[in-house]
PDB file of N, CA, C and O in Angstrom:
ATOM      1  N   MET A  20      58.557  43.572 -31.033  1.00 47.00           N
ATOM      2  CA  MET A  20      58.368  42.419 -31.882  1.00 47.00           C
ATOM      3  C   MET A  20      56.923  42.403 -32.372  1.00 47.00           C
ATOM      4  O   MET A  20      55.997  42.526 -31.594  1.00 47.00           O
ATOM      5  N   SER A  21      56.731  42.249 -33.651  1.00 59.00           N
ATOM      6  CA  SER A  21      55.377  42.250 -34.194  1.00 59.00           C
ATOM      7  C   SER A  21      54.716  40.896 -33.988  1.00 59.00           C
ATOM      8  O   SER A  21      55.371  39.879 -33.816  1.00 59.00           O
ATOM      9  N   SER A  22      53.406  40.924 -34.001  1.00 67.00           N
ATOM     10  CA  SER A  22      52.657  39.683 -33.861  1.00 67.00           C
ATOM     11  C   SER A  22      51.637  39.604 -34.980  1.00 67.00           C
ATOM     12  O   SER A  22      51.380  40.574 -35.672  1.00 67.00           O
ATOM     13  N   ASP A  23      51.054  38.446 -35.141  1.00 78.00           N
ATOM     14  CA  ASP A  23      50.089  38.231 -36.206  1.00 78.00           C
ATOM     15  C   ASP A  23      48.876  37.505 -35.650  1.00 78.00           C
ATOM     16  O   ASP A  23      48.948  36.841 -34.627  1.00 78.00           O
ATOM     17  N   ILE A  24      47.781  37.636 -36.346  1.00 79.00           N
ATOM     18  CA  ILE A  24      46.515  37.015 -35.977  1.00 79.00           C
ATOM     19  C   ILE A  24      46.434  35.635 -36.620  1.00 79.00           C
ATOM     20  O   ILE A  24      46.856  35.444 -37.742  1.00 79.00           O
ATOM     21  N   TYR A  25      45.880  34.678 -35.883  1.00 80.00           N
ATOM     22  CA  TYR A  25      45.621  33.359 -36.434  1.00 80.00           C
ATOM     23  C   TYR A  25      44.247  32.902 -35.949  1.00 80.00           C
ATOM     24  O   TYR A  25      43.679  33.464 -35.014  1.00 80.00           O
ATOM     25  N   ALA A  26      43.701  31.882 -36.606  1.00 80.00           N
ATOM     26  CA  ALA A  26      42.427  31.316 -36.186  1.00 80.00           C
ATOM     27  C   ALA A  26      42.483  29.800 -36.314  1.00 80.00           C
ATOM     28  O   ALA A  26      43.060  29.276 -37.254  1.00 80.00           O
ATOM     29  N   ILE A  27      41.885  29.137 -35.345  1.00 82.00           N
ATOM     30  CA  ILE A  27      41.691  27.700 -35.415  1.00 82.00           C
ATOM     31  C   ILE A  27      40.200  27.510 -35.659  1.00 82.00           C
ATOM     32  O   ILE A  27      39.370  27.948 -34.864  1.00 82.00           O
ATOM     33  N   ALA A  28      39.855  26.897 -36.783  1.00 79.00           N
ATOM     34  CA  ALA A  28      38.453  26.725 -37.154  1.00 79.00           C
ATOM     35  C   ALA A  28      37.978  25.328 -36.790  1.00 79.00           C
ATOM     36  O   ALA A  28      38.657  24.338 -37.084  1.00 79.00           O
ATOM     37  N   HIS A  29      36.826  25.256 -36.147  1.00 80.00           N
ATOM     38  CA  HIS A  29      36.190  23.978 -35.855  1.00 80.00           C
ATOM     39  C   HIS A  29      35.303  23.659 -37.045  1.00 80.00           C
ATOM     40  O   HIS A  29      34.265  24.288 -37.260  1.00 80.00           O
ATOM     41  N   ILE A  30      35.730  22.706 -37.846  1.00 75.00           N
ATOM     42  CA  ILE A  30      35.056  22.370 -39.101  1.00 75.00           C
ATOM     43  C   ILE A  30      33.665  21.813 -38.808  1.00 75.00           C
ATOM     44  O   ILE A  30      33.486  20.937 -37.980  1.00 75.00           O
ATOM     45  N   GLY A  31      32.681  22.339 -39.502  1.00 70.00           N
ATOM     46  CA  GLY A  31      31.313  21.865 -39.375  1.00 70.00           C
ATOM     47  C   GLY A  31      30.513  22.599 -38.318  1.00 70.00           C
ATOM     48  O   GLY A  31      29.300  22.531 -38.310  1.00 70.00           O
ATOM     49  N   ASP A  32      31.169  23.308 -37.413  1.00 72.00           N
ATOM     50  CA  ASP A  32      30.463  24.005 -36.349  1.00 72.00           C
ATOM     51  C   ASP A  32      30.540  25.522 -36.519  1.00 72.00           C
ATOM     52  O   ASP A  32      29.933  26.264 -35.768  1.00 72.00           O
ATOM     53  N   PHE A  33      31.305  25.973 -37.490  1.00 67.00           N
ATOM     54  CA  PHE A  33      31.468  27.399 -37.800  1.00 67.00           C
ATOM     55  C   PHE A  33      31.950  28.211 -36.607  1.00 67.00           C
ATOM     56  O   PHE A  33      31.530  29.335 -36.411  1.00 67.00           O
ATOM     57  N   LYS A  34      32.817  27.636 -35.794  1.00 76.00           N
ATOM     58  CA  LYS A  34      33.403  28.371 -34.676  1.00 76.00           C
ATOM     59  C   LYS A  34      34.863  28.655 -34.990  1.00 76.00           C
ATOM     60  O   LYS A  34      35.577  27.790 -35.489  1.00 76.00           O
ATOM     61  N   LEU A  35      35.279  29.864 -34.692  1.00 75.00           N
ATOM     62  CA  LEU A  35      36.679  30.246 -34.842  1.00 75.00           C
ATOM     63  C   LEU A  35      37.242  30.597 -33.476  1.00 75.00           C
ATOM     64  O   LEU A  35      36.641  31.355 -32.728  1.00 75.00           O
ATOM     65  N   PHE A  36      38.376  30.037 -33.182  1.00 81.00           N
ATOM     66  CA  PHE A  36      39.120  30.389 -31.989  1.00 81.00           C
ATOM     67  C   PHE A  36      40.279  31.247 -32.474  1.00 81.00           C
ATOM     68  O   PHE A  36      41.164  30.759 -33.174  1.00 81.00           O
ATOM     69  N   VAL A  37      40.247  32.529 -32.159  1.00 80.00           N
ATOM     70  CA  VAL A  37      41.191  33.497 -32.716  1.00 80.00           C
ATOM     71  C   VAL A  37      42.225  33.853 -31.653  1.00 80.00           C
ATOM     72  O   VAL A  37      41.903  34.011 -30.478  1.00 80.00           O
ATOM     73  N   GLY A  38      43.465  33.980 -32.100  1.00 80.00           N
ATOM     74  CA  GLY A  38      44.536  34.353 -31.195  1.00 80.00           C
ATOM     75  C   GLY A  38      45.567  35.224 -31.880  1.00 80.00           C
ATOM     76  O   GLY A  38      45.450  35.530 -33.069  1.00 80.00           O
ATOM     77  N   GLU A  39      46.563  35.606 -31.126  1.00 81.00           N
ATOM     78  CA  GLU A  39      47.626  36.458 -31.630  1.00 81.00           C
ATOM     79  C   GLU A  39      48.945  35.902 -31.104  1.00 81.00           C
ATOM     80  O   GLU A  39      49.034  35.479 -29.959  1.00 81.00           O
ATOM     81  N   ALA A  40      49.959  35.891 -31.958  1.00 79.00           N
ATOM     82  CA  ALA A  40      51.254  35.360 -31.538  1.00 79.00           C
ATOM     83  C   ALA A  40      52.371  35.963 -32.364  1.00 79.00           C
ATOM     84  O   ALA A  40      52.186  36.284 -33.540  1.00 79.00           O
ATOM     85  N   SER A  41      53.524  36.115 -31.733  1.00 78.00           N
ATOM     86  CA  SER A  41      54.709  36.455 -32.500  1.00 78.00           C
ATOM     87  C   SER A  41      55.273  35.141 -33.041  1.00 78.00           C
ATOM     88  O   SER A  41      54.994  34.075 -32.503  1.00 78.00           O
ATOM     89  N   LYS A  42      56.053  35.226 -34.092  1.00 78.00           N
ATOM     90  CA  LYS A  42      56.625  34.035 -34.726  1.00 78.00           C
ATOM     91  C   LYS A  42      55.541  32.998 -34.999  1.00 78.00           C
ATOM     92  O   LYS A  42      55.613  31.846 -34.561  1.00 78.00           O
ATOM     93  N   LEU A  43      54.527  33.418 -35.723  1.00 75.00           N
ATOM     94  CA  LEU A  43      53.353  32.596 -35.978  1.00 75.00           C
ATOM     95  C   LEU A  43      53.695  31.237 -36.576  1.00 75.00           C
ATOM     96  O   LEU A  43      53.091  30.233 -36.233  1.00 75.00           O
ATOM     97  N   SER A  44      54.690  31.186 -37.455  1.00 74.00           N
ATOM     98  CA  SER A  44      55.042  29.914 -38.089  1.00 74.00           C
ATOM     99  C   SER A  44      55.524  28.880 -37.077  1.00 74.00           C
ATOM    100  O   SER A  44      55.469  27.678 -37.339  1.00 74.00           O
ATOM    101  N   GLN A  45      55.961  29.340 -35.921  1.00 80.00           N
ATOM    102  CA  GLN A  45      56.441  28.430 -34.883  1.00 80.00           C
ATOM    103  C   GLN A  45      55.372  28.126 -33.832  1.00 80.00           C
ATOM    104  O   GLN A  45      55.594  27.336 -32.922  1.00 80.00           O
ATOM    105  N   LYS A  46      54.212  28.737 -33.960  1.00 79.00           N
ATOM    106  CA  LYS A  46      53.157  28.625 -32.940  1.00 79.00           C
ATOM    107  C   LYS A  46      52.364  27.316 -33.047  1.00 79.00           C
ATOM    108  O   LYS A  46      52.021  26.707 -32.034  1.00 79.00           O
ATOM    109  N   TRP A  47      52.049  26.888 -34.259  1.00 80.00           N
ATOM    110  CA  TRP A  47      51.131  25.768 -34.454  1.00 80.00           C
ATOM    111  C   TRP A  47      51.631  24.438 -33.878  1.00 80.00           C
ATOM    112  O   TRP A  47      50.883  23.775 -33.161  1.00 80.00           O
ATOM    113  N   PRO A  48      52.868  23.992 -34.144  1.00 85.00           N
ATOM    114  CA  PRO A  48      53.293  22.690 -33.590  1.00 85.00           C
ATOM    115  C   PRO A  48      53.197  22.600 -32.066  1.00 85.00           C
ATOM    116  O   PRO A  48      52.649  21.604 -31.545  1.00 85.00           O
ATOM    117  N   PRO A  49      53.661  23.607 -31.306  1.00 89.00           N
ATOM    118  CA  PRO A  49      53.494  23.510 -29.844  1.00 89.00           C
ATOM    119  C   PRO A  49      52.027  23.525 -29.409  1.00 89.00           C
ATOM    120  O   PRO A  49      51.660  22.900 -28.402  1.00 89.00           O
ATOM    121  N   MET A  50      51.186  24.227 -30.158  1.00 85.00           N
ATOM    122  CA  MET A  50      49.756  24.238 -29.821  1.00 85.00           C
ATOM    123  C   MET A  50      49.182  22.838 -29.993  1.00 85.00           C
ATOM    124  O   MET A  50      48.374  22.391 -29.174  1.00 85.00           O
ATOM    125  N   LEU A  51      49.572  22.142 -31.052  1.00 85.00           N
ATOM    126  CA  LEU A  51      49.094  20.771 -31.258  1.00 85.00           C
ATOM    127  C   LEU A  51      49.540  19.855 -30.114  1.00 85.00           C
ATOM    128  O   LEU A  51      48.760  19.015 -29.659  1.00 85.00           O
ATOM    129  N   VAL A  52      50.761  20.033 -29.660  1.00 91.00           N
ATOM    130  CA  VAL A  52      51.258  19.230 -28.535  1.00 91.00           C
ATOM    131  C   VAL A  52      50.382  19.481 -27.305  1.00 91.00           C
ATOM    132  O   VAL A  52      49.955  18.534 -26.632  1.00 91.00           O
ATOM    133  N   GLN A  53      50.104  20.750 -27.024  1.00 92.00           N
ATOM    134  CA  GLN A  53      49.263  21.075 -25.864  1.00 92.00           C
ATOM    135  C   GLN A  53      47.859  20.505 -26.023  1.00 92.00           C
ATOM    136  O   GLN A  53      47.307  19.930 -25.084  1.00 92.00           O
ATOM    137  N   LEU A  54      47.264  20.687 -27.200  1.00 88.00           N
ATOM    138  CA  LEU A  54      45.909  20.179 -27.414  1.00 88.00           C
ATOM    139  C   LEU A  54      45.862  18.661 -27.290  1.00 88.00           C
ATOM    140  O   LEU A  54      44.960  18.103 -26.664  1.00 88.00           O
ATOM    141  N   ASN A  55      46.833  17.984 -27.878  1.00 89.00           N
ATOM    142  CA  ASN A  55      46.849  16.525 -27.827  1.00 89.00           C
ATOM    143  C   ASN A  55      47.138  15.982 -26.433  1.00 89.00           C
ATOM    144  O   ASN A  55      46.701  14.885 -26.092  1.00 89.00           O
ATOM    145  N   SER A  56      47.848  16.759 -25.623  1.00 93.00           N
ATOM    146  CA  SER A  56      48.153  16.309 -24.257  1.00 93.00           C
ATOM    147  C   SER A  56      47.121  16.794 -23.235  1.00 93.00           C
ATOM    148  O   SER A  56      47.206  16.459 -22.058  1.00 93.00           O
ATOM    149  N   GLY A  57      46.160  17.626 -23.697  1.00 93.00           N
ATOM    150  CA  GLY A  57      45.111  18.108 -22.796  1.00 93.00           C
ATOM    151  C   GLY A  57      45.523  19.265 -21.918  1.00 93.00           C
ATOM    152  O   GLY A  57      44.884  19.514 -20.895  1.00 93.00           O
ATOM    153  N   THR A  58      46.561  19.994 -22.315  1.00 95.00           N
ATOM    154  CA  THR A  58      47.070  21.080 -21.474  1.00 95.00           C
ATOM    155  C   THR A  58      46.938  22.460 -22.111  1.00 95.00           C
ATOM    156  O   THR A  58      47.540  23.419 -21.629  1.00 95.00           O
ATOM    157  N   PHE A  59      46.130  22.599 -23.149  1.00 91.00           N
ATOM    158  CA  PHE A  59      45.985  23.897 -23.804  1.00 91.00           C
ATOM    159  C   PHE A  59      45.304  24.871 -22.840  1.00 91.00           C
ATOM    160  O   PHE A  59      44.332  24.516 -22.168  1.00 91.00           O
ATOM    161  N   PRO A  60      45.802  26.114 -22.725  1.00 91.00           N
ATOM    162  CA  PRO A  60      45.276  27.044 -21.719  1.00 91.00           C
ATOM    163  C   PRO A  60      43.848  27.548 -21.969  1.00 91.00           C
ATOM    164  O   PRO A  60      43.202  28.023 -21.043  1.00 91.00           O
ATOM    165  N   HIS A  61      43.340  27.449 -23.175  1.00 87.00           N
ATOM    166  CA  HIS A  61      41.971  27.892 -23.478  1.00 87.00           C
ATOM    167  C   HIS A  61      41.037  26.699 -23.256  1.00 87.00           C
ATOM    168  O   HIS A  61      40.961  25.786 -24.079  1.00 87.00           O
ATOM    169  N   ALA A  62      40.340  26.690 -22.115  1.00 91.00           N
ATOM    170  CA  ALA A  62      39.547  25.535 -21.691  1.00 91.00           C
ATOM    171  C   ALA A  62      38.464  25.151 -22.692  1.00 91.00           C
ATOM    172  O   ALA A  62      38.229  23.963 -22.937  1.00 91.00           O
ATOM    173  N   MET A  63      37.796  26.137 -23.295  1.00 87.00           N
ATOM    174  CA  MET A  63      36.716  25.823 -24.233  1.00 87.00           C
ATOM    175  C   MET A  63      37.257  25.105 -25.472  1.00 87.00           C
ATOM    176  O   MET A  63      36.683  24.105 -25.916  1.00 87.00           O
ATOM    177  N   LEU A  64      38.360  25.622 -26.029  1.00 86.00           N
ATOM    178  CA  LEU A  64      38.954  24.967 -27.189  1.00 86.00           C
ATOM    179  C   LEU A  64      39.441  23.571 -26.819  1.00 86.00           C
ATOM    180  O   LEU A  64      39.226  22.614 -27.567  1.00 86.00           O
ATOM    181  N   GLN A  65      40.064  23.420 -25.660  1.00 89.00           N
ATOM    182  CA  GLN A  65      40.546  22.108 -25.234  1.00 89.00           C
ATOM    183  C   GLN A  65      39.400  21.117 -25.107  1.00 89.00           C
ATOM    184  O   GLN A  65      39.503  19.971 -25.548  1.00 89.00           O
ATOM    185  N   GLN A  66      38.288  21.565 -24.554  1.00 89.00           N
ATOM    186  CA  GLN A  66      37.130  20.681 -24.389  1.00 89.00           C
ATOM    187  C   GLN A  66      36.588  20.233 -25.746  1.00 89.00           C
ATOM    188  O   GLN A  66      36.317  19.049 -25.943  1.00 89.00           O
ATOM    189  N   VAL A  67      36.438  21.163 -26.680  1.00 85.00           N
ATOM    190  CA  VAL A  67      35.940  20.813 -28.008  1.00 85.00           C
ATOM    191  C   VAL A  67      36.928  19.875 -28.697  1.00 85.00           C
ATOM    192  O   VAL A  67      36.536  18.901 -29.339  1.00 85.00           O
ATOM    193  N   TRP A  68      38.221  20.162 -28.566  1.00 87.00           N
ATOM    194  CA  TRP A  68      39.267  19.314 -29.161  1.00 87.00           C
ATOM    195  C   TRP A  68      39.151  17.881 -28.620  1.00 87.00           C
ATOM    196  O   TRP A  68      39.207  16.914 -29.380  1.00 87.00           O
ATOM    197  N   ASP A  69      38.983  17.756 -27.314  1.00 88.00           N
ATOM    198  CA  ASP A  69      38.885  16.432 -26.698  1.00 88.00           C
ATOM    199  C   ASP A  69      37.652  15.676 -27.185  1.00 88.00           C
ATOM    200  O   ASP A  69      37.718  14.483 -27.487  1.00 88.00           O
ATOM    201  N   ILE A  70      36.534  16.358 -27.274  1.00 85.00           N
ATOM    202  CA  ILE A  70      35.283  15.727 -27.698  1.00 85.00           C
ATOM    203  C   ILE A  70      35.320  15.327 -29.163  1.00 85.00           C
ATOM    204  O   ILE A  70      34.868  14.253 -29.541  1.00 85.00           O
ATOM    205  N   GLU A  71      35.880  16.186 -30.007  1.00 79.00           N
ATOM    206  CA  GLU A  71      35.845  15.971 -31.449  1.00 79.00           C
ATOM    207  C   GLU A  71      36.959  15.072 -31.971  1.00 79.00           C
ATOM    208  O   GLU A  71      37.018  14.792 -33.155  1.00 79.00           O
ATOM    209  N   GLY A  72      37.861  14.672 -31.130  1.00 67.00           N
ATOM    210  CA  GLY A  72      38.852  13.707 -31.556  1.00 67.00           C
ATOM    211  C   GLY A  72      40.082  14.283 -32.220  1.00 67.00           C
ATOM    212  O   GLY A  72      40.757  13.619 -32.982  1.00 67.00           O
ATOM    213  N   GLY A  73      40.388  15.528 -31.958  1.00 57.00           N
ATOM    214  CA  GLY A  73      41.658  16.077 -32.433  1.00 57.00           C
ATOM    215  C   GLY A  73      41.613  16.848 -33.716  1.00 57.00           C
ATOM    216  O   GLY A  73      40.564  17.266 -34.181  1.00 57.00           O
ATOM    217  N   LYS A  74      42.777  16.985 -34.308  1.00 55.00           N
ATOM    218  CA  LYS A  74      42.969  17.937 -35.386  1.00 55.00           C
ATOM    219  C   LYS A  74      42.224  17.621 -36.665  1.00 55.00           C
ATOM    220  O   LYS A  74      42.061  18.485 -37.507  1.00 55.00           O
ATOM    221  N   ARG A  75      41.736  16.412 -36.850  1.00 68.00           N
ATOM    222  CA  ARG A  75      41.034  16.115 -38.101  1.00 68.00           C
ATOM    223  C   ARG A  75      39.714  16.891 -38.227  1.00 68.00           C
ATOM    224  O   ARG A  75      39.124  16.930 -39.280  1.00 68.00           O
ATOM    225  N   HIS A  76      39.270  17.504 -37.138  1.00 77.00           N
ATOM    226  CA  HIS A  76      38.049  18.300 -37.164  1.00 77.00           C
ATOM    227  C   HIS A  76      38.339  19.796 -37.075  1.00 77.00           C
ATOM    228  O   HIS A  76      37.438  20.590 -36.865  1.00 77.00           O
ATOM    229  N   PHE A  77      39.595  20.166 -37.223  1.00 80.00           N
ATOM    230  CA  PHE A  77      40.005  21.552 -37.098  1.00 80.00           C
ATOM    231  C   PHE A  77      40.938  21.926 -38.240  1.00 80.00           C
ATOM    232  O   PHE A  77      41.586  21.075 -38.823  1.00 80.00           O
ATOM    233  N   SER A  78      40.983  23.216 -38.527  1.00 79.00           N
ATOM    234  CA  SER A  78      41.961  23.725 -39.485  1.00 79.00           C
ATOM    235  C   SER A  78      42.576  24.997 -38.913  1.00 79.00           C
ATOM    236  O   SER A  78      41.978  25.672 -38.096  1.00 79.00           O
ATOM    237  N   PHE A  79      43.779  25.296 -39.351  1.00 80.00           N
ATOM    238  CA  PHE A  79      44.551  26.424 -38.843  1.00 80.00           C
ATOM    239  C   PHE A  79      44.692  27.449 -39.960  1.00 80.00           C
ATOM    240  O   PHE A  79      45.007  27.087 -41.089  1.00 80.00           O
ATOM    241  N   HIS A  80      44.441  28.733 -39.663  1.00 79.00           N
ATOM    242  CA  HIS A  80      44.443  29.768 -40.691  1.00 79.00           C
ATOM    243  C   HIS A  80      45.177  31.011 -40.209  1.00 79.00           C
ATOM    244  O   HIS A  80      45.048  31.405 -39.060  1.00 79.00           O
ATOM    245  N   THR A  81      45.879  31.634 -41.131  1.00 80.00           N
ATOM    246  CA  THR A  81      46.529  32.904 -40.837  1.00 80.00           C
ATOM    247  C   THR A  81      45.578  34.043 -41.202  1.00 80.00           C
ATOM    248  O   THR A  81      44.592  33.848 -41.922  1.00 80.00           O
ATOM    249  N   LYS A  82      45.892  35.223 -40.721  1.00 79.00           N
ATOM    250  CA  LYS A  82      45.089  36.411 -41.039  1.00 79.00           C
ATOM    251  C   LYS A  82      45.014  36.611 -42.552  1.00 79.00           C
ATOM    252  O   LYS A  82      43.944  36.901 -43.094  1.00 79.00           O
ATOM    253  N   ALA A  83      46.120  36.407 -43.254  1.00 81.00           N
ATOM    254  CA  ALA A  83      46.135  36.590 -44.717  1.00 81.00           C
ATOM    255  C   ALA A  83      45.160  35.640 -45.398  1.00 81.00           C
ATOM    256  O   ALA A  83      44.464  36.029 -46.342  1.00 81.00           O
ATOM    257  N   GLU A  84      45.094  34.403 -44.941  1.00 80.00           N
ATOM    258  CA  GLU A  84      44.164  33.437 -45.529  1.00 80.00           C
ATOM    259  C   GLU A  84      42.720  33.839 -45.263  1.00 80.00           C
ATOM    260  O   GLU A  84      41.854  33.716 -46.131  1.00 80.00           O
ATOM    261  N   ILE A  85      42.448  34.326 -44.063  1.00 75.00           N
ATOM    262  CA  ILE A  85      41.090  34.729 -43.711  1.00 75.00           C
ATOM    263  C   ILE A  85      40.665  35.939 -44.533  1.00 75.00           C
ATOM    264  O   ILE A  85      39.549  35.989 -45.052  1.00 75.00           O
ATOM    265  N   ILE A  86      41.542  36.906 -44.676  1.00 75.00           N
ATOM    266  CA  ILE A  86      41.230  38.109 -45.447  1.00 75.00           C
ATOM    267  C   ILE A  86      40.922  37.767 -46.898  1.00 75.00           C
ATOM    268  O   ILE A  86      40.030  38.357 -47.506  1.00 75.00           O
ATOM    269  N   SER A  87      41.633  36.799 -47.454  1.00 79.00           N
ATOM    270  CA  SER A  87      41.448  36.476 -48.871  1.00 79.00           C
ATOM    271  C   SER A  87      40.174  35.692 -49.143  1.00 79.00           C
ATOM    272  O   SER A  87      39.752  35.575 -50.284  1.00 79.00           O
ATOM    273  N   ASP A  88      39.520  35.172 -48.110  1.00 74.00           N
ATOM    274  CA  ASP A  88      38.283  34.398 -48.297  1.00 74.00           C
ATOM    275  C   ASP A  88      37.085  35.275 -47.969  1.00 74.00           C
ATOM    276  O   ASP A  88      36.666  35.391 -46.818  1.00 74.00           O
ATOM    277  N   GLN A  89      36.520  35.886 -48.976  1.00 67.00           N
ATOM    278  CA  GLN A  89      35.409  36.820 -48.773  1.00 67.00           C
ATOM    279  C   GLN A  89      34.092  36.132 -48.432  1.00 67.00           C
ATOM    280  O   GLN A  89      33.098  36.789 -48.132  1.00 67.00           O
ATOM    281  N   ASP A  90      34.058  34.786 -48.450  1.00 66.00           N
ATOM    282  CA  ASP A  90      32.839  34.063 -48.117  1.00 66.00           C
ATOM    283  C   ASP A  90      32.691  33.809 -46.616  1.00 66.00           C
ATOM    284  O   ASP A  90      31.680  33.283 -46.176  1.00 66.00           O
ATOM    285  N   ILE A  91      33.694  34.186 -45.839  1.00 65.00           N
ATOM    286  CA  ILE A  91      33.616  33.975 -44.390  1.00 65.00           C
ATOM    287  C   ILE A  91      32.612  34.952 -43.791  1.00 65.00           C
ATOM    288  O   ILE A  91      32.720  36.154 -43.979  1.00 65.00           O
ATOM    289  N   LEU A  92      31.649  34.402 -43.076  1.00 56.00           N
ATOM    290  CA  LEU A  92      30.649  35.238 -42.428  1.00 56.00           C
ATOM    291  C   LEU A  92      31.298  36.007 -41.295  1.00 56.00           C
ATOM    292  O   LEU A  92      32.087  35.454 -40.521  1.00 56.00           O
ATOM    293  N   GLY A  93      31.000  37.288 -41.192  1.00 63.00           N
ATOM    294  CA  GLY A  93      31.532  38.101 -40.119  1.00 63.00           C
ATOM    295  C   GLY A  93      32.954  38.578 -40.343  1.00 63.00           C
ATOM    296  O   GLY A  93      33.603  39.036 -39.413  1.00 63.00           O
ATOM    297  N   ILE A  94      33.448  38.487 -41.571  1.00 60.00           N
ATOM    298  CA  ILE A  94      34.832  38.886 -41.828  1.00 60.00           C
ATOM    299  C   ILE A  94      35.051  40.371 -41.532  1.00 60.00           C
ATOM    300  O   ILE A  94      36.111  40.758 -41.067  1.00 60.00           O
ATOM    301  N   GLU A  95      34.033  41.188 -41.750  1.00 65.00           N
ATOM    302  CA  GLU A  95      34.186  42.615 -41.474  1.00 65.00           C
ATOM    303  C   GLU A  95      34.448  42.865 -39.993  1.00 65.00           C
ATOM    304  O   GLU A  95      35.309  43.656 -39.627  1.00 65.00           O
ATOM    305  N   GLU A  96      33.714  42.155 -39.124  1.00 67.00           N
ATOM    306  CA  GLU A  96      33.910  42.303 -37.689  1.00 67.00           C
ATOM    307  C   GLU A  96      35.286  41.792 -37.272  1.00 67.00           C
ATOM    308  O   GLU A  96      35.971  42.382 -36.452  1.00 67.00           O
ATOM    309  N   PHE A  97      35.697  40.680 -37.863  1.00 60.00           N
ATOM    310  CA  PHE A  97      37.008  40.117 -37.560  1.00 60.00           C
ATOM    311  C   PHE A  97      38.110  41.092 -37.932  1.00 60.00           C
ATOM    312  O   PHE A  97      39.027  41.342 -37.146  1.00 60.00           O
ATOM    313  N   LEU A  98      38.016  41.674 -39.100  1.00 62.00           N
ATOM    314  CA  LEU A  98      39.045  42.619 -39.551  1.00 62.00           C
ATOM    315  C   LEU A  98      39.048  43.875 -38.708  1.00 62.00           C
ATOM    316  O   LEU A  98      40.107  44.439 -38.418  1.00 62.00           O
ATOM    317  N   ALA A  99      37.870  44.324 -38.292  1.00 67.00           N
ATOM    318  CA  ALA A  99      37.796  45.515 -37.439  1.00 67.00           C
ATOM    319  C   ALA A  99      38.469  45.243 -36.091  1.00 67.00           C
ATOM    320  O   ALA A  99      39.209  46.080 -35.577  1.00 67.00           O
ATOM    321  N   GLU A 100      38.243  44.075 -35.529  1.00 65.00           N
ATOM    322  CA  GLU A 100      38.868  43.707 -34.256  1.00 65.00           C
ATOM    323  C   GLU A 100      40.368  43.539 -34.424  1.00 65.00           C
ATOM    324  O   GLU A 100      41.143  43.936 -33.565  1.00 65.00           O
ATOM    325  N   ALA A 101      40.790  42.961 -35.537  1.00 60.00           N
ATOM    326  CA  ALA A 101      42.206  42.730 -35.789  1.00 60.00           C
ATOM    327  C   ALA A 101      42.956  44.046 -35.958  1.00 60.00           C
ATOM    328  O   ALA A 101      44.150  44.134 -35.669  1.00 60.00           O
ATOM    329  N   ALA A 102      42.274  45.099 -36.416  1.00 63.00           N
ATOM    330  CA  ALA A 102      42.908  46.385 -36.657  1.00 63.00           C
ATOM    331  C   ALA A 102      43.110  47.165 -35.358  1.00 63.00           C
ATOM    332  O   ALA A 102      43.880  48.119 -35.331  1.00 63.00           O
ATOM    333  N   LYS A 103      42.448  46.773 -34.287  1.00 62.00           N
ATOM    334  CA  LYS A 103      42.547  47.514 -33.013  1.00 62.00           C
ATOM    335  C   LYS A 103      43.884  47.315 -32.362  1.00 62.00           C
ATOM    336  O   LYS A 103      44.561  46.399 -32.461  1.00 62.00           O
TER     337      LYS A 103
END
């Protein structure tokens, strides 16, 4: 089963939390449930989510969206890591 790269961006802080998942279109809603309930397995992202007040300070992006935005700093490194 193939998987795809996604990123959760912390708006205003220029931090990306990058992950990989199969069935990417089905990944985001359960992640929001975990983040909102305080049970997301990535402790750093959960802590930032709790402090910043939830999804209004975050955005969700697919690999295709990231690739198409050439203004993202470090995109070359991201693409190199994604290709591994």
